[in-house]
Short mmCIF file of C-alpha atoms in Angstrom, two decimals:
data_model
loop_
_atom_site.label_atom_id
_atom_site.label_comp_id
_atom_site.label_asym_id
_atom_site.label_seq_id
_atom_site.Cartn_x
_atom_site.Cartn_y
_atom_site.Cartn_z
CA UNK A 1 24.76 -66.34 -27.32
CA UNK A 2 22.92 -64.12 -25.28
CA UNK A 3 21.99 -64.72 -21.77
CA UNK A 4 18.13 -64.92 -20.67
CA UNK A 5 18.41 -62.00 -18.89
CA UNK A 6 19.94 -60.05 -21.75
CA UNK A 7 17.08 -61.39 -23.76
CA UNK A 8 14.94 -60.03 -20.98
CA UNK A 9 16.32 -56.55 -21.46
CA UNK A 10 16.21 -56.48 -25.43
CA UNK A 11 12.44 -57.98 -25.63
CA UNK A 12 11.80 -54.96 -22.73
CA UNK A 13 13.70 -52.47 -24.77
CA UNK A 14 11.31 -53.11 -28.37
CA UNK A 15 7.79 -53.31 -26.04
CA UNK A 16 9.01 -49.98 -24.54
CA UNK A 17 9.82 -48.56 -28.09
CA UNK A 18 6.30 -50.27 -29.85
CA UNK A 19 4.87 -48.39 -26.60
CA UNK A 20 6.26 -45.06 -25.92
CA UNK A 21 2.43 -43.69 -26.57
CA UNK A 22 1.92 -44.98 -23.66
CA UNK A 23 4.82 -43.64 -21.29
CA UNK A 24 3.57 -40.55 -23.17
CA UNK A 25 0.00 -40.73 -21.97
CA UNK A 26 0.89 -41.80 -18.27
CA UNK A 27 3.59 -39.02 -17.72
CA UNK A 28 0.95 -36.51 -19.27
CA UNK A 29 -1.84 -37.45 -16.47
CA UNK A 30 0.98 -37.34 -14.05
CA UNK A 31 2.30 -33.85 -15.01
CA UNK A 32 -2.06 -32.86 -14.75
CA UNK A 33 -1.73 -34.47 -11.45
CA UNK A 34 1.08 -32.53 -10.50
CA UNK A 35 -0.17 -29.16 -11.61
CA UNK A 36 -3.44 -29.67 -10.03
CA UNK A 37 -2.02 -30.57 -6.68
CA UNK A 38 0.61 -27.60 -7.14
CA UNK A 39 -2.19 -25.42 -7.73
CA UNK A 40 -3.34 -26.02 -4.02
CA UNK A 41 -0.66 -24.49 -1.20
CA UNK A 42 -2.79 -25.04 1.52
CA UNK A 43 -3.15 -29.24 1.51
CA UNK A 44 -0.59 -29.76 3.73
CA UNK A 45 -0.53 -26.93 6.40
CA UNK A 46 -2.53 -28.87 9.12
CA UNK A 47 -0.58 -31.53 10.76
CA UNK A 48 0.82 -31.97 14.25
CA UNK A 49 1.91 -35.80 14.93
CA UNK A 50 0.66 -35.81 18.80
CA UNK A 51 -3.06 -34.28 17.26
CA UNK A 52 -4.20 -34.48 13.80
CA UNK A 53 -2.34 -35.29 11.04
CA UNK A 54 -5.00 -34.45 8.14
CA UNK A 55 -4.66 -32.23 4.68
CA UNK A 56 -7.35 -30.45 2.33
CA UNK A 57 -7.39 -31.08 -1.12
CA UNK A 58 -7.80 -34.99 -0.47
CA UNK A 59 -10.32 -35.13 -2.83
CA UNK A 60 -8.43 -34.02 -5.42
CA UNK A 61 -5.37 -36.51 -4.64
CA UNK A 62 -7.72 -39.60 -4.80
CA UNK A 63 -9.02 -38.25 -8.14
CA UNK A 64 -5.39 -38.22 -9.37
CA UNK A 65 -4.69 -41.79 -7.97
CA UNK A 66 -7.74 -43.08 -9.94
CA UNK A 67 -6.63 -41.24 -13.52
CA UNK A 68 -3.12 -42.58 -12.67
CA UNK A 69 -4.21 -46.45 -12.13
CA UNK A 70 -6.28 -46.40 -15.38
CA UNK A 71 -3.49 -45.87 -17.45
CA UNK A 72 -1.95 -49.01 -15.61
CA UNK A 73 -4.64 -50.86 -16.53
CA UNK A 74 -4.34 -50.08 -20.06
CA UNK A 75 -0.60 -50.41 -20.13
CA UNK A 76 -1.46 -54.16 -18.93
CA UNK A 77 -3.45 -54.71 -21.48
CA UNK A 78 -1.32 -53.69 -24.09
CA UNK A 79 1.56 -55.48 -23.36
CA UNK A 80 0.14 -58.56 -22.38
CA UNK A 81 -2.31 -58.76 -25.51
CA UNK A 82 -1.56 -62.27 -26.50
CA UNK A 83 -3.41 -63.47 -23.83
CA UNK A 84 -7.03 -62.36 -25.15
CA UNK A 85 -5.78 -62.16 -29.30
CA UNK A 86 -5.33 -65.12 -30.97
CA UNK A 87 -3.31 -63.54 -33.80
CA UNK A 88 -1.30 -62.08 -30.96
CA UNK A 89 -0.92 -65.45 -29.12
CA UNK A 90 0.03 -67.54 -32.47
CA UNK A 91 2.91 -64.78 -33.02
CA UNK A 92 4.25 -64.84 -29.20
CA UNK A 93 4.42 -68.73 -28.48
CA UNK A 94 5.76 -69.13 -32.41
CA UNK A 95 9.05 -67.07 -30.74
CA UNK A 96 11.98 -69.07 -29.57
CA UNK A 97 11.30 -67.73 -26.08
CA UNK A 98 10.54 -68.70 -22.60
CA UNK A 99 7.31 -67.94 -20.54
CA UNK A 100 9.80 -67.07 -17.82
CA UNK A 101 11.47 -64.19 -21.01
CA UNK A 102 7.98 -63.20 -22.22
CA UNK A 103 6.80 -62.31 -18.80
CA UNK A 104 9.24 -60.78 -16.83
CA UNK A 105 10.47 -58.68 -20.10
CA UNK A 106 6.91 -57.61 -19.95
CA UNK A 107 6.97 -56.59 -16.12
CA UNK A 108 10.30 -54.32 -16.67
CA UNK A 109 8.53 -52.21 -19.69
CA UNK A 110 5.71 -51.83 -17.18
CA UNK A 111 8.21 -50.94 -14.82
CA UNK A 112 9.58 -48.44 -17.18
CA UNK A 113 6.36 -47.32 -18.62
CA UNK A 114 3.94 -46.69 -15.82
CA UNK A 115 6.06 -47.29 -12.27
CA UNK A 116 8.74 -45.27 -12.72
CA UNK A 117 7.12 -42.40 -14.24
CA UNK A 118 5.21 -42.17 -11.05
CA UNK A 119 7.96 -42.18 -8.92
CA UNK A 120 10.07 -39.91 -10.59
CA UNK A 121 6.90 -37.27 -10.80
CA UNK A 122 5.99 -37.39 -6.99
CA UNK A 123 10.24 -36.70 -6.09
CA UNK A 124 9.72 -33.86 -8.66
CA UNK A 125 6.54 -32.58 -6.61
CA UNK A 126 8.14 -32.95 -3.25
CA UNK A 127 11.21 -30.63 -4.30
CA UNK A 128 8.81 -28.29 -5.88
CA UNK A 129 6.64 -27.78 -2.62
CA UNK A 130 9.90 -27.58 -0.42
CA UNK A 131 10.83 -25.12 -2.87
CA UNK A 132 7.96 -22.89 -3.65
CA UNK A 133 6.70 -22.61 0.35
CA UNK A 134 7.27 -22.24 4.00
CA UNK A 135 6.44 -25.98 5.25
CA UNK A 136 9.27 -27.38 6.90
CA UNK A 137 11.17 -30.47 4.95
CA UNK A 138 9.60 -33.25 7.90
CA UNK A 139 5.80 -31.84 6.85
CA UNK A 140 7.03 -32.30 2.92
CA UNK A 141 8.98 -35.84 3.05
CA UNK A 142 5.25 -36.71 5.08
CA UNK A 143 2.95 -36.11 3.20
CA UNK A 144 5.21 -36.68 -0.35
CA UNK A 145 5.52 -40.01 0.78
CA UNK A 146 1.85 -40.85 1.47
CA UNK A 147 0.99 -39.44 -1.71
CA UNK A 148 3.23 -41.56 -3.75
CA UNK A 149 2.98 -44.91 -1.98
CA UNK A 150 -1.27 -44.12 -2.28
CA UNK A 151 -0.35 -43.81 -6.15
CA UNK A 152 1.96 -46.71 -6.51
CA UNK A 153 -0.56 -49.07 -4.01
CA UNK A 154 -3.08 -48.48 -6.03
CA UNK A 155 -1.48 -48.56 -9.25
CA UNK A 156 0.33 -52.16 -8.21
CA UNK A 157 -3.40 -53.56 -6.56
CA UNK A 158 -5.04 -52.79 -10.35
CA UNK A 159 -1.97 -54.65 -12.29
CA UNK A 160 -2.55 -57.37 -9.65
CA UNK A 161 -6.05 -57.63 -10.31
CA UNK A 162 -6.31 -57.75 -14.05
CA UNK A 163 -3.37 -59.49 -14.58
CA UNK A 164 -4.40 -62.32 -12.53
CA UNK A 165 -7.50 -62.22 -14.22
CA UNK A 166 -5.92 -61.84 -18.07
CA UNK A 167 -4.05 -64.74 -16.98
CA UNK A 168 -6.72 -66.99 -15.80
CA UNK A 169 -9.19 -66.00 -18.39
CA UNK A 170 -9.00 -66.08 -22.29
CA UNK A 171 -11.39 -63.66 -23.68
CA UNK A 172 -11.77 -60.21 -22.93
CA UNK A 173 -15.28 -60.16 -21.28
CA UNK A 174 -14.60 -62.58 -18.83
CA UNK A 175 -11.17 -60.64 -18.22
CA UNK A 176 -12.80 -57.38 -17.77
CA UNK A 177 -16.08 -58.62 -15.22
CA UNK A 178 -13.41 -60.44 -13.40
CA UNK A 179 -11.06 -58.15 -12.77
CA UNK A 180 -14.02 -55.63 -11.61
CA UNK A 181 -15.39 -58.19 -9.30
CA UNK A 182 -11.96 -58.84 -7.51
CA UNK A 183 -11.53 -54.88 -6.92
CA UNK A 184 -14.89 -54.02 -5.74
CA UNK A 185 -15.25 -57.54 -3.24
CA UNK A 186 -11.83 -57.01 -2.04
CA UNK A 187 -12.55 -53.65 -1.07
CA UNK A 188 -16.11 -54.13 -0.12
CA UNK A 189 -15.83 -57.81 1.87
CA UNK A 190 -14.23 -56.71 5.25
CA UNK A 191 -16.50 -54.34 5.59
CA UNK A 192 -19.48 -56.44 4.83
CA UNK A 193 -18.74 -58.88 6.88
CA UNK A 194 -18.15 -56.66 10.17
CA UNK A 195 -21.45 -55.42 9.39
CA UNK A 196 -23.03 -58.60 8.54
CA UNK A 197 -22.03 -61.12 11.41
CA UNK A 198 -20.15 -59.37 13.96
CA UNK A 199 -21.53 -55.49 14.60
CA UNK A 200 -25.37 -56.83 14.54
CA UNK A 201 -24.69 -59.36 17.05
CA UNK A 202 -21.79 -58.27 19.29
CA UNK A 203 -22.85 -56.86 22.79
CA UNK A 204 -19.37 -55.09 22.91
CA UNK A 205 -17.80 -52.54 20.54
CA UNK A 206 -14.85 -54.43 18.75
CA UNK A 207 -12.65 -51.38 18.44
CA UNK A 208 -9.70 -53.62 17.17
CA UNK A 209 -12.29 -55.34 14.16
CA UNK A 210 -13.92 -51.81 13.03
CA UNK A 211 -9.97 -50.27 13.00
CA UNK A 212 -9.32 -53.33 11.15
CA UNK A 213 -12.58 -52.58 8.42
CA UNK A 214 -11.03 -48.44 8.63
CA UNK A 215 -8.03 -49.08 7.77
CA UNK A 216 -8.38 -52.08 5.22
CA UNK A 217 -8.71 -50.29 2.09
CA UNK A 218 -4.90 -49.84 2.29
CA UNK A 219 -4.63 -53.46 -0.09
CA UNK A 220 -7.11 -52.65 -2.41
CA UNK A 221 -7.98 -50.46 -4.91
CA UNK A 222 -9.38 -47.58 -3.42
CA UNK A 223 -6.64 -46.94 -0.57
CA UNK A 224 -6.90 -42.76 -1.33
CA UNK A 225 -9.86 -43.80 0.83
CA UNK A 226 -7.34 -43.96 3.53
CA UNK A 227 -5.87 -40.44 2.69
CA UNK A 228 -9.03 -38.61 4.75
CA UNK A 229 -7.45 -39.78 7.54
CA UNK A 230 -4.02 -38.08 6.59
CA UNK A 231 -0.43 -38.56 6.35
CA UNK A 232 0.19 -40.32 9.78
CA UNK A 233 3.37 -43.08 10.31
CA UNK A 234 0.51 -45.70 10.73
CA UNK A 235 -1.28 -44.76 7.00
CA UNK A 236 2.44 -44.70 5.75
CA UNK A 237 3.24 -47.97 6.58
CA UNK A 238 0.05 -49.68 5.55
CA UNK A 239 0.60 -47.75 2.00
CA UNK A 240 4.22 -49.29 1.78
CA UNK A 241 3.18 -52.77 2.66
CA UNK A 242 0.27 -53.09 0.34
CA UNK A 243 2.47 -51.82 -2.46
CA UNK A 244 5.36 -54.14 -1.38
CA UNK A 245 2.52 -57.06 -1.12
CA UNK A 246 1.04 -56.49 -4.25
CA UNK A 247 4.11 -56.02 -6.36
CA UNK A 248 5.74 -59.94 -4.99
CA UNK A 249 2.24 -61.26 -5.48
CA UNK A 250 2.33 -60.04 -8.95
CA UNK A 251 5.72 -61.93 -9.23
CA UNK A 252 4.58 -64.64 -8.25
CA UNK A 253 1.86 -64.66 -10.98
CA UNK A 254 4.59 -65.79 -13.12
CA UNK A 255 3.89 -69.92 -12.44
CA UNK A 256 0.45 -69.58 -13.19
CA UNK A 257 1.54 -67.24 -16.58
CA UNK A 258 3.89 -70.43 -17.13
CA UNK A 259 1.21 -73.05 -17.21
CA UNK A 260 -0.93 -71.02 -20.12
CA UNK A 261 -1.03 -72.57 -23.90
CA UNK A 262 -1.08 -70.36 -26.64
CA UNK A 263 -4.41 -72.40 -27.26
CA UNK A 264 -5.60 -71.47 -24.11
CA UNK A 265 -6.35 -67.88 -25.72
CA UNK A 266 -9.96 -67.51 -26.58
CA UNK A 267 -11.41 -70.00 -23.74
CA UNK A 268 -13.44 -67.91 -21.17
CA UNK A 269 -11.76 -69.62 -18.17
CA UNK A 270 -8.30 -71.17 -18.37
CA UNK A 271 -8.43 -72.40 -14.92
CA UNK A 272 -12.16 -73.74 -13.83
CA UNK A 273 -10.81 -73.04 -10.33
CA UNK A 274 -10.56 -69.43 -10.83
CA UNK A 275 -14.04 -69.03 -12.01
CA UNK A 276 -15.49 -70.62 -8.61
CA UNK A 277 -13.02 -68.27 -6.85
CA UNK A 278 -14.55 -65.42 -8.42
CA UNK A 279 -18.06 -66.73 -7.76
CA UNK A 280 -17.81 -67.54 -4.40
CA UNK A 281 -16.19 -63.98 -3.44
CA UNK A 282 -19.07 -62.42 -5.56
CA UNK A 283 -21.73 -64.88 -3.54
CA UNK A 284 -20.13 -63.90 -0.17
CA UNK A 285 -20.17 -60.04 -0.33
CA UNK A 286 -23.04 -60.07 -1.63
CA UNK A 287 -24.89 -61.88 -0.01
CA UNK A 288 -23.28 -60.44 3.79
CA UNK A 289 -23.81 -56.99 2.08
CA UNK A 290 -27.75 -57.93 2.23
CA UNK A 291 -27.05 -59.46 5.43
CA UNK A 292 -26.06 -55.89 7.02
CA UNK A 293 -28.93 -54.33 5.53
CA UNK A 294 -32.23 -56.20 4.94
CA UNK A 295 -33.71 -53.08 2.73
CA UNK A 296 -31.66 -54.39 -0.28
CA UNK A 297 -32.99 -57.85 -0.64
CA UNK A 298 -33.48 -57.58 -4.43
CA UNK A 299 -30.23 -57.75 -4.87
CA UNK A 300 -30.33 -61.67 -4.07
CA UNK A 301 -32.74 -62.91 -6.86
CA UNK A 302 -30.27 -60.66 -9.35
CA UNK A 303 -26.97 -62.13 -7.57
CA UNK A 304 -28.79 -65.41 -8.48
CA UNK A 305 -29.38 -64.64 -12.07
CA UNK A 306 -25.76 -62.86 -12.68
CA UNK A 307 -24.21 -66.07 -11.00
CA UNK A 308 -26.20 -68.35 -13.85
CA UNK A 309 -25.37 -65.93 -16.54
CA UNK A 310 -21.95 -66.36 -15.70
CA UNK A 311 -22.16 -70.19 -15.48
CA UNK A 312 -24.34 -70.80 -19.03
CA UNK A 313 -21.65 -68.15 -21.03
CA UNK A 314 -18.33 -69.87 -19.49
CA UNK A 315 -19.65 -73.42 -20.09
CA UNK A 316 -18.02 -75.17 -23.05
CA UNK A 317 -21.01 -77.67 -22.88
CA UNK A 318 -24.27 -77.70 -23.73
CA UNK A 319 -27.06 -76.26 -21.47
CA UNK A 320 -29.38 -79.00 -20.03
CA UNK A 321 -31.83 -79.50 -17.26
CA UNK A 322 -29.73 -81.46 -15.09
CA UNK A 323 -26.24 -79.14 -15.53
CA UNK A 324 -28.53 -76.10 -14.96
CA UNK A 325 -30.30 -77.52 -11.65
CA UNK A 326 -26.54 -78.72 -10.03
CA UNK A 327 -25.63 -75.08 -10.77
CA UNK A 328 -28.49 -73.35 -8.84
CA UNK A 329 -27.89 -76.52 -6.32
CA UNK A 330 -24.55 -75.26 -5.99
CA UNK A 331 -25.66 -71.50 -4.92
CA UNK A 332 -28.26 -72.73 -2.36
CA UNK A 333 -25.10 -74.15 -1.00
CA UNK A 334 -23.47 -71.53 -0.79
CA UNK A 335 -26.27 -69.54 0.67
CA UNK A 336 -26.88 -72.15 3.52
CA UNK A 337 -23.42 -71.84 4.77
CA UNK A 338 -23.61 -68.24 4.73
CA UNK A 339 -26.71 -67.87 6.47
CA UNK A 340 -25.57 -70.64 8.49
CA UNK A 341 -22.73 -68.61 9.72
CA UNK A 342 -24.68 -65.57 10.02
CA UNK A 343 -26.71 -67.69 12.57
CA UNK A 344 -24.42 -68.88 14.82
CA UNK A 345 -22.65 -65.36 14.72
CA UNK A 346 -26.22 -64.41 16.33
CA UNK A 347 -25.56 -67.41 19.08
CA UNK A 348 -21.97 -66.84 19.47
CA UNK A 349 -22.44 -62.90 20.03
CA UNK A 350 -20.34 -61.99 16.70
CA UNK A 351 -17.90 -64.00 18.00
CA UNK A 352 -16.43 -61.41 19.97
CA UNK A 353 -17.60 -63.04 23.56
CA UNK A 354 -17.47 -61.34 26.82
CA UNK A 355 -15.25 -58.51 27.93
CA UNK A 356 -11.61 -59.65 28.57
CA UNK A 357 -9.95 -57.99 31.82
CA UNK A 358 -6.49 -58.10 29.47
CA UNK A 359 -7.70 -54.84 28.04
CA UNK A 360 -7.58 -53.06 31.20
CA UNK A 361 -4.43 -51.20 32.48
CA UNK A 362 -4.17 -49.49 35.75
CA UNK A 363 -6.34 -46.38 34.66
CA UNK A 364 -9.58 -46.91 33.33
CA UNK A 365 -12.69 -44.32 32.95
CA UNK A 366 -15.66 -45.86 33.34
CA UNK A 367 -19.44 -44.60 32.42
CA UNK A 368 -22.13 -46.78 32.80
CA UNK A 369 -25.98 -46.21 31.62
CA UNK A 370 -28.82 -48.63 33.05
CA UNK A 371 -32.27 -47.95 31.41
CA UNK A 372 -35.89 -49.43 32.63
CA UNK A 373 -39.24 -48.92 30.61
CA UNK A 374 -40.77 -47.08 33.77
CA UNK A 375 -37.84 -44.06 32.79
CA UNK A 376 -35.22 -44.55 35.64
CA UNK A 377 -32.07 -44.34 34.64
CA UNK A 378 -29.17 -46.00 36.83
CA UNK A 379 -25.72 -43.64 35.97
CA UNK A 380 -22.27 -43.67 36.82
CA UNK A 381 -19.33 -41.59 35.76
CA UNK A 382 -16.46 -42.92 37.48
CA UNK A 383 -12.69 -40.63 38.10
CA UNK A 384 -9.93 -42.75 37.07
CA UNK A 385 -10.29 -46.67 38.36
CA UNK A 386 -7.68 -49.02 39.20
CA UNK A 387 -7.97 -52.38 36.76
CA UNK A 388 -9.08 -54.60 40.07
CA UNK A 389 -12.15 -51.83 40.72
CA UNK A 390 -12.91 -52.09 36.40
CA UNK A 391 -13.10 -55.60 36.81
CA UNK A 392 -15.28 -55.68 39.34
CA UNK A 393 -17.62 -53.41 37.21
CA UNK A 394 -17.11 -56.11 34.19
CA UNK A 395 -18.13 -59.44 36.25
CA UNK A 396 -21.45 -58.34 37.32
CA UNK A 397 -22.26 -56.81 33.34
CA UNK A 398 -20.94 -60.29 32.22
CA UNK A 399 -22.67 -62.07 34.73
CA UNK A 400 -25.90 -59.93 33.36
CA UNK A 401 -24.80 -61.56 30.06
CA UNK A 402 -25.39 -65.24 31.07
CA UNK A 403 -29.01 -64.32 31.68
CA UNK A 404 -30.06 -63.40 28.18
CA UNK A 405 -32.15 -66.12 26.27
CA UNK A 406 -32.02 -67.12 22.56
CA UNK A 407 -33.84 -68.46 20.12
CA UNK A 408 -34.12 -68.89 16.65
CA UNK A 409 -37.25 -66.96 16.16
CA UNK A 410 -35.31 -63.70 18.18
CA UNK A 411 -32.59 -64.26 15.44
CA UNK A 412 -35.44 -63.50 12.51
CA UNK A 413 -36.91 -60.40 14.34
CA UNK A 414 -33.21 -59.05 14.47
CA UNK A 415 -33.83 -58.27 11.10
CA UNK A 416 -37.14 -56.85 11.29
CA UNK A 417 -37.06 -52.83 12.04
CA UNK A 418 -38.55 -52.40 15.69
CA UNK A 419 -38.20 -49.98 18.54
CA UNK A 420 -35.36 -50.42 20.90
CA UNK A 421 -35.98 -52.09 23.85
CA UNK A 422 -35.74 -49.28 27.06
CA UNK A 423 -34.53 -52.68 29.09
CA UNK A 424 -30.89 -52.15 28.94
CA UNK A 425 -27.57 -51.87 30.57
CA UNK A 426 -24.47 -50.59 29.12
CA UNK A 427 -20.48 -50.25 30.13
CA UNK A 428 -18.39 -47.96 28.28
CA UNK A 429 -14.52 -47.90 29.38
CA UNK A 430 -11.59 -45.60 28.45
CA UNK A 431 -8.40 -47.55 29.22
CA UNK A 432 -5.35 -45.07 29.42
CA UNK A 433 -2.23 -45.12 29.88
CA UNK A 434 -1.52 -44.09 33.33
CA UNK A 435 -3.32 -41.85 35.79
CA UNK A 436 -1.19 -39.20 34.30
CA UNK A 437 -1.15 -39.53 31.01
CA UNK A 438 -4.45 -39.59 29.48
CA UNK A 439 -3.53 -41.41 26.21
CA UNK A 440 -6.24 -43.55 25.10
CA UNK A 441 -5.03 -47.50 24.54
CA UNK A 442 -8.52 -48.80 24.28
CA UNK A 443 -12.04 -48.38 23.95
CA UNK A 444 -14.42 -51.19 25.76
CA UNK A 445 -18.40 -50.22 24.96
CA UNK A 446 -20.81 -53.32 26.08
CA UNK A 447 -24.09 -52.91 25.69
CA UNK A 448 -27.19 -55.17 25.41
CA UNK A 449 -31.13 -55.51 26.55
CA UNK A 450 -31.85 -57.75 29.44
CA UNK A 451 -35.19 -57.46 31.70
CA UNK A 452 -36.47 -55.29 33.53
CA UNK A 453 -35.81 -57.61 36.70
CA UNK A 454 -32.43 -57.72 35.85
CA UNK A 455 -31.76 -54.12 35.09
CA UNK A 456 -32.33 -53.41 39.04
CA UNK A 457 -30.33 -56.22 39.71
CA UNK A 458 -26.95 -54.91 37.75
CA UNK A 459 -28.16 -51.01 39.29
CA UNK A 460 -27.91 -52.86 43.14
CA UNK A 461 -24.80 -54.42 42.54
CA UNK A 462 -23.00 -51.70 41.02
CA UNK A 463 -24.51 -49.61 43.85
CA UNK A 464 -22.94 -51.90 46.74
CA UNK A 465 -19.53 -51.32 45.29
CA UNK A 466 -17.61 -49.41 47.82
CA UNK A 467 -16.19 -46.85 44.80
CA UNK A 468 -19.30 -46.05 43.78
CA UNK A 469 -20.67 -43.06 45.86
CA UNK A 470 -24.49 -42.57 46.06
CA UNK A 471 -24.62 -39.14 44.57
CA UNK A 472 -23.64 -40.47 41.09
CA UNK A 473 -25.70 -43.46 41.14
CA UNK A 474 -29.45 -42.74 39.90
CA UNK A 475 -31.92 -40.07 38.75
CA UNK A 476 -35.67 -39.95 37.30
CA UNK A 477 -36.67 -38.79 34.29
#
């Protein structure tokens, strides 16, 4: 009697056979791919690791990354038909085997059809362009490795995505909007809310958040996004841990795989939790999408209406007054909590707070920039500061802080488009290494309106400072 994983390998061994049009398809976009990026000898002749580490021809790599993740998603489909087809269901639970056979048989043809073709096309790049040119082997293993992991992260973050949704949903539509709605909010949500309820608000620049919203396309679909910025260790390593992530997430999709019914197929939702998953993600970046810019506040009354349709198709019960008015109940919730958070974002300065003297080191370059509405400007370009003489700088701009006033109705005009105030005062510090080494660790940029009163007051302080010399203090304009 054979073992299960035997009967893993066989049931792997007849999907791969039913679906070598497939393998035939994928390794013909890959071999495209490869000719196209072959055709270009100059993508990889800009790099040096203490610079720049960028490439041309990017474009051309994320076009191949997209061609080679749609071909996953229709090798997913494929094999895992049974979950949208009823014939297709009634013939695959009538089989004496397992979820845990029918699933993981499933993942090894993928393996065989889609993940290892990929692999096996980027080593046969990499020895081509060591080959056929002058770039040393270091430049070559670089960038072949970016390129392959940006393939294979994307390629594993679309199976993710649609399987979890195939899974969770039992007709096609719902399986298809789904899946589309996970890729673009998981891309699209960081970013949203950064500019949403922390930028807007913040009187600092939150260089660790907006490296955070740069670089988080790497788990997603869309991390070619991430190949403009080039073949760096850092990019490597976020490519090979969003592919790693992705691939034992999909893994684990196996207990929720279990817990299906072959009469489960044909229902729009399996699991009524998924569906408010997938509403409440679309709700969010929406809504903190409109949130970081005001101009597109149609979209609201159509996230409204998409939200209903989606509610009224994937009900099994009938429509009536009182279901329909809990449902748009339900998305005013939703929208108070978001705009309530929005709200005290605005209170709690994007909850980034004041500058933190841990950021300093012993070399710090500041530049500061003091504006009143009768045109004097207040401006100092410091040489290299000690972290006691920064600080010193920092208490009297956070003390300025403490003196702003709030309200509600300030909060409303935020969003209204308006002339900047010409009462301000701003910080900007480099933190570097050391006084020799120039290296940049950080980047501190505070800057916020106060009064006019108070303007002269931070400009007198920062003058009595015994590092701050007269001739770079102030000038008329």
């Amino acid at each position: 009697m054979q073992t299960a994983k035997n009967r893993i390998i066989a049931a792997s061994s007849r999907d791969f056979k039913v679906n070598k049009l497939l393998f035939v398809i994928t390794n013909l976009v890959l071999f495209i791919n490869f000719i196209m990026q072959m055709s270009m000898r100059k993508f990889i002749t800009y790099y040096s690791e203490s610079v720049t580490n960028s490439y041309t021809g990017y474009g051309l790599a994320q076009a191949g990354s997209v061609a080679i993740a749609l071909c996953a998603v229709f090798t997913v489909f494929t094999l895992f038909h049974e979950l949208y087809s009823k014939p297709h269901a009634d013939l695959a639970y009538s089989l004496p085997a397992s979820a845990k056979e029918r699933f993981f048989s499933k993942l090894l043809t993928l393996l065989k059809l889609h993940i290892l073709p990929v692999i096996f096309w980027n080593i046969i790049q990499f020895i081509a362009i060591f080959l056929t040119t002058d770039i040393t082997l270091y430049m070559v293993a670089r960038y072949s490795a970016v390129l392959m992991f940006t393939q294979l992260s994307t390629s594993l973050f679309v199976i993710l995505a649609v399987l979890l949704s195939m899974i969770c949903c039992g007709r096609l539509a719902e399986m298809i909007y789904t899946a589309v709605i996970i890729a673009a909010c998981e891309a699209a949500l960081p970013a949203c809310i950064y500019y949403s309820t922390i930028s807007p608000f913040t009187v600092q620049y939150p260089y660790d958040i907006e490296n955070f919203v740069t670089y988080c396309p790497a788990w997603s679909a869309f991390p070619a996004h991430l190949m403009e910025f080039g073949y760096s260790t850092k990019v490597l390593l976020l490519l090979i841990g969003s592919a790693l992530f992705s691939a034992l997430l999909i893994t684990l999709l196996y207990f929720l795989y279990k817990k299906r019914d072959g009469k489960d197929t044909g229902k729009p939702f399996v699991f009524s939790a998924y569906r408010e998953i997938i509403l409440i993600l679309a709700v969010i970046t929406v809504t903190t999408y409109v949130l970081s810019d005001t101009s597109n506040t149609i979209l609201l009354p159509a996230l409204l209406l998409g939200y209903l349709l989606v509610r009224i198709l994937s009900s099994n019960r009938k429509l009536t007054i009182v279901r329909f008015v809990k449902w748009v109940g339900i998305f005013a919730v939703y929208m108070i909590v978001i705009f309530g958070v929005n709200i005290l974002a605005y209170f709690c300065d994007g909850f980034t707070d004041k500058i933190n003297g841990s950021r300093l080191s012993d070399a710090n370059r500041v530049c500061v920039m003091n504006s009143t509405s009768d045109g004097v400007t207040f401006h100092y370009l410091s040489d290299t500061l000690s972290k006691d003489e920064a600080m010193q700088i920092i208490y009297i701009y956070n003390k300025a802080l403490d003196t702003r006033k709030k309200s509600f109705a300030d909060y409303i005009d935020h969003f209204k488009p308006h002339e900047i105030s010409p009462n301000s005062v701003g910080v900007a510090i480099d933190v570097y290494t050391s006084k020799d080494d120039h290296t940049n660790l950080d980047f501190i940029d505070v800057s916020f309106e106060v009064t006019n009163a108070e303007v002269d007051n931070v400009t007198e302080k920062l003058k009595s400072l015994s590092f701050v010399e007269p001739e770079q203090t102030s000038y008329a304009y």
